[in-house]
mmCIF file of C-alpha atoms in Angstrom:
data_model
loop_
_atom_site.group_PDB
_atom_site.id
_atom_site.type_symbol
_atom_site.label_atom_id
_atom_site.label_comp_id
_atom_site.label_asym_id
_atom_site.label_seq_id
_atom_site.Cartn_x
_atom_site.Cartn_y
_atom_site.Cartn_z
ATOM 1 C CA PRO Y 18 -198.596 19.393 -77.256
ATOM 2 C CA LYS Y 19 -197.044 19.911 -73.871
ATOM 3 C CA ARG Y 20 -199.902 18.993 -71.581
ATOM 4 C CA THR Y 21 -201.009 15.762 -73.193
ATOM 5 C CA LYS Y 22 -201.364 12.637 -71.122
ATOM 6 C CA PHE Y 23 -199.991 10.341 -73.793
ATOM 7 C CA ARG Y 24 -197.424 12.532 -75.492
ATOM 8 C CA LYS Y 25 -195.576 9.731 -77.277
ATOM 9 C CA GLN Y 26 -198.606 8.777 -79.340
ATOM 10 C CA HIS Y 27 -198.550 12.115 -81.155
ATOM 11 C CA ARG Y 28 -194.880 12.010 -82.137
ATOM 12 C CA GLY Y 29 -195.358 9.791 -85.169
ATOM 13 C CA ARG Y 30 -192.731 7.183 -86.057
ATOM 14 C CA MET Y 31 -189.569 7.432 -84.038
ATOM 15 C CA LYS Y 32 -186.483 5.264 -84.207
ATOM 16 C CA GLY Y 33 -185.213 3.487 -81.123
ATOM 17 C CA ILE Y 34 -185.850 0.465 -78.983
ATOM 18 C CA ALA Y 35 -187.859 2.407 -76.419
ATOM 19 C CA THR Y 36 -190.340 3.527 -79.071
ATOM 20 C CA ARG Y 37 -190.777 0.245 -80.908
ATOM 21 C CA GLY Y 38 -194.520 0.267 -80.236
ATOM 22 C CA ASN Y 39 -194.981 3.244 -82.547
ATOM 23 C CA SER Y 40 -193.460 1.639 -85.609
ATOM 24 C CA ILE Y 41 -195.649 -1.455 -85.909
#
């Protein structure tokens, strides 16, 4: 979704240091 406040929560598991909170 484009107009979501917390867009990164909906992206599932991503690789990268910036998105380490998603992959716990």
